[in-house]
Coordinates of C-alpha atoms in Angstrom, one line a residue:
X1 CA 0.0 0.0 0.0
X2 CA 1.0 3.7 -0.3
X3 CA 0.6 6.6 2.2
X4 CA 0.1 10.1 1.0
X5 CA 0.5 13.1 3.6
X6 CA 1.1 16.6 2.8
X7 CA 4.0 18.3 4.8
X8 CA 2.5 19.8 8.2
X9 CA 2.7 23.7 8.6
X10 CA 4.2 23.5 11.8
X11 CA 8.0 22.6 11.0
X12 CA 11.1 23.4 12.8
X13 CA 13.0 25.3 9.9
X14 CA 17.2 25.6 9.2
X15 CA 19.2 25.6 6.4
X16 CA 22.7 27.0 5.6
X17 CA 22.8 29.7 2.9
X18 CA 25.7 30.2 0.3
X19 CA 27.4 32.8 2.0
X20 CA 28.3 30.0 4.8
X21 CA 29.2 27.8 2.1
X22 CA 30.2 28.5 -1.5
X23 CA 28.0 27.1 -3.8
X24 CA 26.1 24.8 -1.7
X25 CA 22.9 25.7 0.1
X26 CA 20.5 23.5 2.2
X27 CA 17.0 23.3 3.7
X28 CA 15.7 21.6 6.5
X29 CA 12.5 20.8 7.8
X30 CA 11.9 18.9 10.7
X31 CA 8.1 17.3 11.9
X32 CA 7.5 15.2 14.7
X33 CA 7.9 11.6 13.5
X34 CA 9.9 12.8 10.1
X35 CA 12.2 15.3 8.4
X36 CA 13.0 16.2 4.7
X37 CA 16.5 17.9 4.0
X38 CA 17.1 19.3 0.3
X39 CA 20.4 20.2 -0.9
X40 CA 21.1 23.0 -3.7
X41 CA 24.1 23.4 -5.9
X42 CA 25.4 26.6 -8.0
X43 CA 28.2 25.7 -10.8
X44 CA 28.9 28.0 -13.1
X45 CA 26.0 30.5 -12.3
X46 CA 23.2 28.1 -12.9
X47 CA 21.2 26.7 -9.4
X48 CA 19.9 23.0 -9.7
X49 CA 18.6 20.7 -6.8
X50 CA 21.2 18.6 -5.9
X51 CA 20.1 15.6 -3.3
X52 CA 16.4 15.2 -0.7
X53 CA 16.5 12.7 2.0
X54 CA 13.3 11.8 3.4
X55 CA 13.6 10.4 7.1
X56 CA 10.5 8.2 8.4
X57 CA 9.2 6.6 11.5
X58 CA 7.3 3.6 10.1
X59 CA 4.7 2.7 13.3
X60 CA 0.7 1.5 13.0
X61 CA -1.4 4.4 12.9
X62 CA -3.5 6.2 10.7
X63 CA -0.2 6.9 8.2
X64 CA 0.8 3.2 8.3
X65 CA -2.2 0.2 8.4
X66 CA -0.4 -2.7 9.6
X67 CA 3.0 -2.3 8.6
X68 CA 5.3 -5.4 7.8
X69 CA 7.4 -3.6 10.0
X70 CA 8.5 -0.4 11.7
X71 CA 11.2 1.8 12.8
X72 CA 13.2 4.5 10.7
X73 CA 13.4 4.7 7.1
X74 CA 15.8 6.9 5.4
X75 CA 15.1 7.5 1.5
X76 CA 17.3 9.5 -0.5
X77 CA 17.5 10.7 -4.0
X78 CA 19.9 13.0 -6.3
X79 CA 17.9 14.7 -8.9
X80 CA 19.8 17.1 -10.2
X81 CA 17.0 19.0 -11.5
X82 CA 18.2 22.1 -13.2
X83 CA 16.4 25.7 -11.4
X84 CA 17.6 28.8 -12.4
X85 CA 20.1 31.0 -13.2
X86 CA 21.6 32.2 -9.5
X87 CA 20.2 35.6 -10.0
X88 CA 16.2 34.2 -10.9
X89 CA 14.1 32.2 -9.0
X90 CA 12.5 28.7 -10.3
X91 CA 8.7 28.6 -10.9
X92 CA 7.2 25.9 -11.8
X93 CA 3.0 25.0 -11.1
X94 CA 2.7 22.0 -12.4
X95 CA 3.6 19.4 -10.3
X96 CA 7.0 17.9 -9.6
X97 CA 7.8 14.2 -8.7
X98 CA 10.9 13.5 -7.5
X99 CA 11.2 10.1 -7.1
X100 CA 13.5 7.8 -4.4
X101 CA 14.7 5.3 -6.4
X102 CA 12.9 3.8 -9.5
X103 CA 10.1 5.9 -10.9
X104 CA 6.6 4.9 -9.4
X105 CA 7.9 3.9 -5.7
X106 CA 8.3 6.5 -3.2
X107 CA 8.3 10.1 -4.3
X108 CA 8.9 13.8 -2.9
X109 CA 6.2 15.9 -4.8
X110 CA 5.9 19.7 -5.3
X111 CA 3.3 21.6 -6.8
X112 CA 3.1 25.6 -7.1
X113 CA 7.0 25.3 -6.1
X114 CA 8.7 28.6 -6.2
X115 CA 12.9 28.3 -5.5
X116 CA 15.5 30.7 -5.0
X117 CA 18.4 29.4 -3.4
X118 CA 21.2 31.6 -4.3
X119 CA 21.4 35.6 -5.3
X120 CA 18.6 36.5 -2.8
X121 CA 17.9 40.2 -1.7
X122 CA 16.1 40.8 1.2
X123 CA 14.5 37.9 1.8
X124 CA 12.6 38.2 -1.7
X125 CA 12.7 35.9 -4.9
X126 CA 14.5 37.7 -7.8
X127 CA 11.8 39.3 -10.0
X128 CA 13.4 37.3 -12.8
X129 CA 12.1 33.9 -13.0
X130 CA 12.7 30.7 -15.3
X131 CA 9.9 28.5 -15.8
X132 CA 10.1 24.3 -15.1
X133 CA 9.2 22.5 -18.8
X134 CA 6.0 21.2 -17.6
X135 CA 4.7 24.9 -17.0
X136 CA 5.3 24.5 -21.3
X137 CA 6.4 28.2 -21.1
X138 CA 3.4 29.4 -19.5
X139 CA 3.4 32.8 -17.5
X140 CA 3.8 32.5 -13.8
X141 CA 4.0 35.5 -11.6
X142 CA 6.7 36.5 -10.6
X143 CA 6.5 38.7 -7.4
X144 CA 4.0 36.2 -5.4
X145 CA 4.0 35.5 -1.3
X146 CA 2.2 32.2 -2.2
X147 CA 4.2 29.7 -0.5
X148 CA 4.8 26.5 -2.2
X149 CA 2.7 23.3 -1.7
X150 CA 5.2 20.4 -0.9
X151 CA 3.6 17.0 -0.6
X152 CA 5.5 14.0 0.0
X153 CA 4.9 10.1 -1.1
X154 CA 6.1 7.7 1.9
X155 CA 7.9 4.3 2.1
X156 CA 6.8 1.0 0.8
X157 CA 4.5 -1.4 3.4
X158 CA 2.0 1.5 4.1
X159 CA -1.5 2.5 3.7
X160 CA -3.1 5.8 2.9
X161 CA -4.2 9.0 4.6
X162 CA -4.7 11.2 1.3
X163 CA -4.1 14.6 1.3
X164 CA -2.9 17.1 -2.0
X165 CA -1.5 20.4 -0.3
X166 CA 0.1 22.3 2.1
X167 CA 1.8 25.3 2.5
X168 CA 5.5 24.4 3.2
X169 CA 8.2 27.3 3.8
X170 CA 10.0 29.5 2.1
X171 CA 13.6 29.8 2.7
X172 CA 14.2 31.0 5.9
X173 CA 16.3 30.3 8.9
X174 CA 13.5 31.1 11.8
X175 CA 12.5 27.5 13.5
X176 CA 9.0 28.1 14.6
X177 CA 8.2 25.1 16.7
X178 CA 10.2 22.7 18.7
X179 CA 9.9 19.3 17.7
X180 CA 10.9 15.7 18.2
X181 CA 10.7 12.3 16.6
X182 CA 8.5 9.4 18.0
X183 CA 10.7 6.0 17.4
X184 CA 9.3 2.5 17.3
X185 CA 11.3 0.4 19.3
X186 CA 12.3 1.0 22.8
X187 CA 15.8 1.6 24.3
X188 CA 17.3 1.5 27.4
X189 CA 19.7 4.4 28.3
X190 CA 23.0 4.0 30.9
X191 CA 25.6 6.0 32.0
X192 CA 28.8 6.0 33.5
X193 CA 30.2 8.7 35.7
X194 CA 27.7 11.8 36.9
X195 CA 28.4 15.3 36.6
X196 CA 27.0 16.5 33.4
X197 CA 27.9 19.9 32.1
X198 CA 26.1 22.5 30.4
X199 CA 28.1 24.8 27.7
X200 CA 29.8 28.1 28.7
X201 CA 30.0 30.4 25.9
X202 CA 32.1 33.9 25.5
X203 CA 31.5 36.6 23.6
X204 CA 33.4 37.4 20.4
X205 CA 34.5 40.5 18.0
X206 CA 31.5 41.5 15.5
X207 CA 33.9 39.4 12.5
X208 CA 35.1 35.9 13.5
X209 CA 33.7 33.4 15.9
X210 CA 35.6 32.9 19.3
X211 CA 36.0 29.1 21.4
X212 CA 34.7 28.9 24.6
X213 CA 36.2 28.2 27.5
X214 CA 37.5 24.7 28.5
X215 CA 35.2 22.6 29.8
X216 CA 34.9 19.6 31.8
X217 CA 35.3 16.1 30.0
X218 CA 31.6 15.1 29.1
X219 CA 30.3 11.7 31.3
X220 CA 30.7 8.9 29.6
X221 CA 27.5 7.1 28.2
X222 CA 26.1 4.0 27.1
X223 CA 22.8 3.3 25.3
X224 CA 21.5 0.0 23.9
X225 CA 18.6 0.1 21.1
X226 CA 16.8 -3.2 21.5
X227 CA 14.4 -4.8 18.8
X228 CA 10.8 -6.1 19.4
X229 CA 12.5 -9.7 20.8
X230 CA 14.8 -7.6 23.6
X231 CA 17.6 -8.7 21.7
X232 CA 20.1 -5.6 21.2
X233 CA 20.4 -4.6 17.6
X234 CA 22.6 -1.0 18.3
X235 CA 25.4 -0.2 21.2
X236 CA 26.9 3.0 21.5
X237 CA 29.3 4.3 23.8
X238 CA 30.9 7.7 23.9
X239 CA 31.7 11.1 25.4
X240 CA 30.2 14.0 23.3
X241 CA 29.4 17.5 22.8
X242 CA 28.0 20.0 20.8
X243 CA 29.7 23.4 19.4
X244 CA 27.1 25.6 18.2
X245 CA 28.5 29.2 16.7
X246 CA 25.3 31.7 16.9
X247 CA 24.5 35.3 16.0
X248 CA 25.5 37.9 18.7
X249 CA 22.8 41.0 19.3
X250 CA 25.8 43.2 18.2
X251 CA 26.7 41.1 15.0
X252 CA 29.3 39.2 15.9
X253 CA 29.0 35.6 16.6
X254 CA 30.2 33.7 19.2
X255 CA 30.8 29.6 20.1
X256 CA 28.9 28.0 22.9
X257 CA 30.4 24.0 23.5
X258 CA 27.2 21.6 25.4
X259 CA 28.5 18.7 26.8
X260 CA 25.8 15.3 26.5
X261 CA 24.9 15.2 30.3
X262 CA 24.8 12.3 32.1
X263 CA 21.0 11.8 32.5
X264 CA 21.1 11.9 28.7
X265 CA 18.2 9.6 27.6
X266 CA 18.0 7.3 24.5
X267 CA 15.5 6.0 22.2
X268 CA 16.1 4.2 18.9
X269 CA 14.6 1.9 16.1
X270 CA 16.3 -1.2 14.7
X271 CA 15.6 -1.2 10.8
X272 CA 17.0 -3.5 8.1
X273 CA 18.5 -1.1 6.2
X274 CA 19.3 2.1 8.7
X275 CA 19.4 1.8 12.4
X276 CA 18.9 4.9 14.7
X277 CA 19.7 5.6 18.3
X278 CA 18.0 9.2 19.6
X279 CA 19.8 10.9 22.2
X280 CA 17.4 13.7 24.3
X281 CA 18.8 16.1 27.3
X282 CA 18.3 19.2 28.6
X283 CA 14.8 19.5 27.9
X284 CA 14.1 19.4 24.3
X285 CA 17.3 19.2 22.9
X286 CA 17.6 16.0 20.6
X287 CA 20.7 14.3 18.7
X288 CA 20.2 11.5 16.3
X289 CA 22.9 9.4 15.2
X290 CA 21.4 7.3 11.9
X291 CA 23.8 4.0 11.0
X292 CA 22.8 2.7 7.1
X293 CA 23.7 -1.1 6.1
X294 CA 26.0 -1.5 3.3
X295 CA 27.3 -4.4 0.8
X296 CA 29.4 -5.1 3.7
X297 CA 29.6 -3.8 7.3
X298 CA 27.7 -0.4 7.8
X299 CA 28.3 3.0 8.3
X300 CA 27.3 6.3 10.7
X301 CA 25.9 8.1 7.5
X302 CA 23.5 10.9 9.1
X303 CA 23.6 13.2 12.2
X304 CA 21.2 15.5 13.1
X305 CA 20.6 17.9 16.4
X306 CA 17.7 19.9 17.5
X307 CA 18.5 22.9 19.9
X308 CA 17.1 26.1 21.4
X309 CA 18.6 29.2 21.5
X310 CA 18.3 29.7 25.0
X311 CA 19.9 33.0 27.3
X312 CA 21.1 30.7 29.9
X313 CA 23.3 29.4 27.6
X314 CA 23.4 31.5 24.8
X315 CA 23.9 34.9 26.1
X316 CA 22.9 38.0 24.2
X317 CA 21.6 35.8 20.7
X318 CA 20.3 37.8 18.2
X319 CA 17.1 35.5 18.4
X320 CA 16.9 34.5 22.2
X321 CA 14.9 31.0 22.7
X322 CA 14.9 30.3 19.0
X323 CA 14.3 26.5 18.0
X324 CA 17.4 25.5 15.5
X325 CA 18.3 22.0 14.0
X326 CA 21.1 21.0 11.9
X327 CA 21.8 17.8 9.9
X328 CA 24.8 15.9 8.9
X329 CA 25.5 14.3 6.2
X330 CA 28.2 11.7 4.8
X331 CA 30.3 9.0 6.2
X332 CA 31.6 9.6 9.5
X333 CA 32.9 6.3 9.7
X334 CA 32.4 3.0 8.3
X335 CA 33.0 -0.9 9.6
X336 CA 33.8 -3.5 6.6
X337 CA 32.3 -6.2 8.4
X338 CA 28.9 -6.8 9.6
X339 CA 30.1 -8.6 12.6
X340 CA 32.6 -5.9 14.0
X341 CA 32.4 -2.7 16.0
X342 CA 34.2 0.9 15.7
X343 CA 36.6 2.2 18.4
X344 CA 38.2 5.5 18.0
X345 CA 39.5 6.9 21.7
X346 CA 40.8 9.6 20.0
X347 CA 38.9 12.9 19.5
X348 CA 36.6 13.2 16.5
X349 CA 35.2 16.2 15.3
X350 CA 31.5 15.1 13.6
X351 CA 30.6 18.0 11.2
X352 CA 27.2 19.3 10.5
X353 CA 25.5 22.2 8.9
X354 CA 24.7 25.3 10.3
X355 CA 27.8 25.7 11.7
X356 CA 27.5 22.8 14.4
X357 CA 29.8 20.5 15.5
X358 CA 29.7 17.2 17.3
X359 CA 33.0 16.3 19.6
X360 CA 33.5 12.8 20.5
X361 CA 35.8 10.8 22.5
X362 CA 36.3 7.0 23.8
X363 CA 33.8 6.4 20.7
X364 CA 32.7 3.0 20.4
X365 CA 29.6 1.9 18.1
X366 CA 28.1 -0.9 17.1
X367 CA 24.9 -1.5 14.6
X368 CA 23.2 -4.0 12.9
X369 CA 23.8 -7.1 15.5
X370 CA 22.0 -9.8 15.5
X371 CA 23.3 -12.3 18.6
X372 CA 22.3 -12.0 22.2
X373 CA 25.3 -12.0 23.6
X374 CA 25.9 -10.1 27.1
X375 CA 28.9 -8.5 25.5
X376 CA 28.8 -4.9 25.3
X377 CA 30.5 -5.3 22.1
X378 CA 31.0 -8.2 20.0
X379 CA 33.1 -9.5 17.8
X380 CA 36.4 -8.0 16.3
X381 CA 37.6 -3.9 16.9
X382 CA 38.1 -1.5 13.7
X383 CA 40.4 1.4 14.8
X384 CA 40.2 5.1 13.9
X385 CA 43.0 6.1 12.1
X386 CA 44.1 8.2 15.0
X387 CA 44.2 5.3 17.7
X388 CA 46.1 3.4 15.4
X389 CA 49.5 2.4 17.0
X390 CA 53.0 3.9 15.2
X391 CA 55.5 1.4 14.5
X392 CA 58.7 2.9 14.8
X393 CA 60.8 0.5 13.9
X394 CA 61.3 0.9 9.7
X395 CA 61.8 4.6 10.5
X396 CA 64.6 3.4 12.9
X397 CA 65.8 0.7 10.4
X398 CA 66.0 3.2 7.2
X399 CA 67.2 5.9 9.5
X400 CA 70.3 4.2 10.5
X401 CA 71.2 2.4 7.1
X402 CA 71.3 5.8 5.9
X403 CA 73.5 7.2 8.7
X404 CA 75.7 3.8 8.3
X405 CA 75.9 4.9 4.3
X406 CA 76.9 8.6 4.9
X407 CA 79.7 7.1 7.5
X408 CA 81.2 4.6 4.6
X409 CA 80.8 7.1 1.7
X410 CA 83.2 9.7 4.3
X411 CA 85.2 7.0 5.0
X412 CA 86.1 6.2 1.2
X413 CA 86.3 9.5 0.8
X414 CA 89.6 10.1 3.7
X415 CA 91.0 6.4 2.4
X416 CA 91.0 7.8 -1.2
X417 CA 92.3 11.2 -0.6
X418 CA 95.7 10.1 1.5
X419 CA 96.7 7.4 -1.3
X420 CA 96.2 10.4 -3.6
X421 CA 98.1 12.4 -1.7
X422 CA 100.9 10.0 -0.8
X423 CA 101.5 8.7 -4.2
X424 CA 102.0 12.2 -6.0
X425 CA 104.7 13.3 -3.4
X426 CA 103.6 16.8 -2.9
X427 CA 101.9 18.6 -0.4
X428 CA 98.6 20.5 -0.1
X429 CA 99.5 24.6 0.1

């Protein structure tokens, strides 16, 4: 069966605009139980729609009838559907479907979709427009506060809750509502050590961003994801925090660093083909850390982190109390076999967008397991790079064959010299 839903009003909104980074431009938006993140590309002056990721809970309800089975799905796609020149906006209102996958399965569809995601002026679409080829060259205004109607086609194994339109949002960086996904399966949550710590953050010059103060090391946590049979399909271990760089009242920005407390709570789902552990603290604040199956062994492909701008910890913000999110995308780090877990006790810096970073140390993650064993972590270890051990013994080895050359070559040198010398029967002046 299929389920149709238009995309709610009330999103949490982010995005990252070119001037963060050249070229590239993103939007978020983020509902209760899914999100949708579209990325944008400018190459040679012309805009197109690079990649959308559609990120579902699957759980019986009025969306899904019966489901085959639930948890987190995670679609993605990579039109590439030319826009605009980076100085127009793209209008198109007939409607759009952009498929995940092969054509006829699960689709992302726009109708009445204006887009602008480069060369914008005061928060207007340029009064220049290029039409999409289904509009077959038709007129369509240019200068319109319409917003566009997104609606999105879900997942496979689902039944229907029709719907055609909805007004989805411009783009913006305000995050109107605060909002958190519902995961399937349950989870237990365990820490180690107490004393959680909330960020400190200092003030900075109005042109560059400053650190904050040090710190102390984040607990370290534990979280298990368990499947419908209590058998554990997801372990994660780690010390983390968050760097978040906002917008000062005085037009400077400036870094605030939130450790993961130790009362940090987790939920998760255990999917086939993506797994998910949800990590809430501090009332409201989320972090989702999405592992995806591949050929062989899996990978951390997606982060994302949902935050509020508030004074205690974000002093003098140009938009106190704010709701932000930020997503990551990528491989963070990968496993080659199914049956083996990550370790990196090193520090790792996570990147996502809107200028947010996640820290980690005495990482150790583990996905996709099928066995009930008691062990925390099972089977063999796969090293970070930067825990990998040095051997210093070729260095030493080349390093003194080449000092034991440069002693011979000198000592040639002398031998040949005094024959010279003493055969010719002169001396040096």
């Amino acid at each position: 069966l299929v389920a149709t839903w238009p995309l709610g009003e009330a999103a949490a909104i982010s995005g990252q605009c070119e001037s963060e980074t050249k070229g590239q431009a993103s939007l978020n938006l983020t509902f209760a139980d899914y999100w949708v993140h579209m990325s944008f590309a400018s190459s040679g002056g012309k805009a197109s729609l690079a990649g959308i990721e559609l990120f579902v809970t699957v759980q019986n309800g009025s969306r899904f009838l019966s489901p085959n089975s639930t948890g987190g799905l995670l679609l993605t796609a990579s039109p590439k559907l030319p826009l605009s020149a980076d100085t127009e906006h793209f209008a198109c209102a007939s409607e759009l479907r952009l498929p995940f996958g092969q054509p006829g399965g699960s689709a992302l569809v726009l109708s009445a979709t204006k887009i602008q995601a480069f060369g914008v002026r005061n928060g207007s679409l340029s009064a220049k427009f290029a039409t999409c080829a289904l509009d077959a060259r038709s007129s369509v205004p240019s200068d319109s506060t319409t917003a566009p109607s997104n609606t999105t086609a879900a997942p496979s194994d689902t039944t229907t809750a029709p719907s055609d339109t909805t007004a989805a949002p411009s783009n913006t960086t305000a995050a109107p509502s605060d909002t958190t996904a519902a995961p399937s399966d349950s989870t237990t949550a365990s820490t180690d050590t107490a004393a959680p710590t909330n960020g400190t953050s200092t003030a900075a010059p109005p042109t560059s961003a400053v650190p904050t103060t040090a710190s102390p090391e984040p607990p370290l946590l534990n979280f298990t994801v368990f499947n419908s049979a209590r058998v554990p399909c997801l372990r994660l271990q780690l010390r983390a925090s968050l760097s978040i760089l906002y917008r000062l009242k005085s037009g400077g920005n400036a870094t605030v660093k939130v450790a993961l407390p130790a009362d940090t709570k987790a939920s998760g789902d255990c999917g086939n083909s993506s797994q998910t552990v949800q990590l809430s603290f501090m009332q409201g604040w989320r972090s989702d850390l999405i592992f995806v199956k591949k050929a062989s062994g899996y990978a951390l492909q997606h982060l994302a982190a949902d935050y509020r701008l508030s004074p205690a910890l974000f002093p003098n913000a140009a938009e106190p109390s704010a709701n932000r999110s930020a997503f990551g995308n990528g491989t963070y780090f990968s496993v080659a076999s199914g049956t083996a877990y990550y370790s990196c006790r090193s520090a790792e810096t996570l990147r996502l967008d809107n200028f947010v970073t996640m820290e980690t140390r005495d990482l150790r993650a583990q996905a996709f397991r099928t066995d009930n064993s008691s062990a925390e972590f099972a089977g063999s270890m796969e090293q970070c790079l930067d825990d990998t051990p040095i051997d210093n013994v070729v260095p030493i080895v080349v390093g003194a064959a080449l000092a034991g050359l440069v002693i011979i070559v000198l000592i040639a040198y002398l031998i040949g010299r005094r024959r010279h010398s003493a055969g010719s029967g002169y001396q040096s002046v």
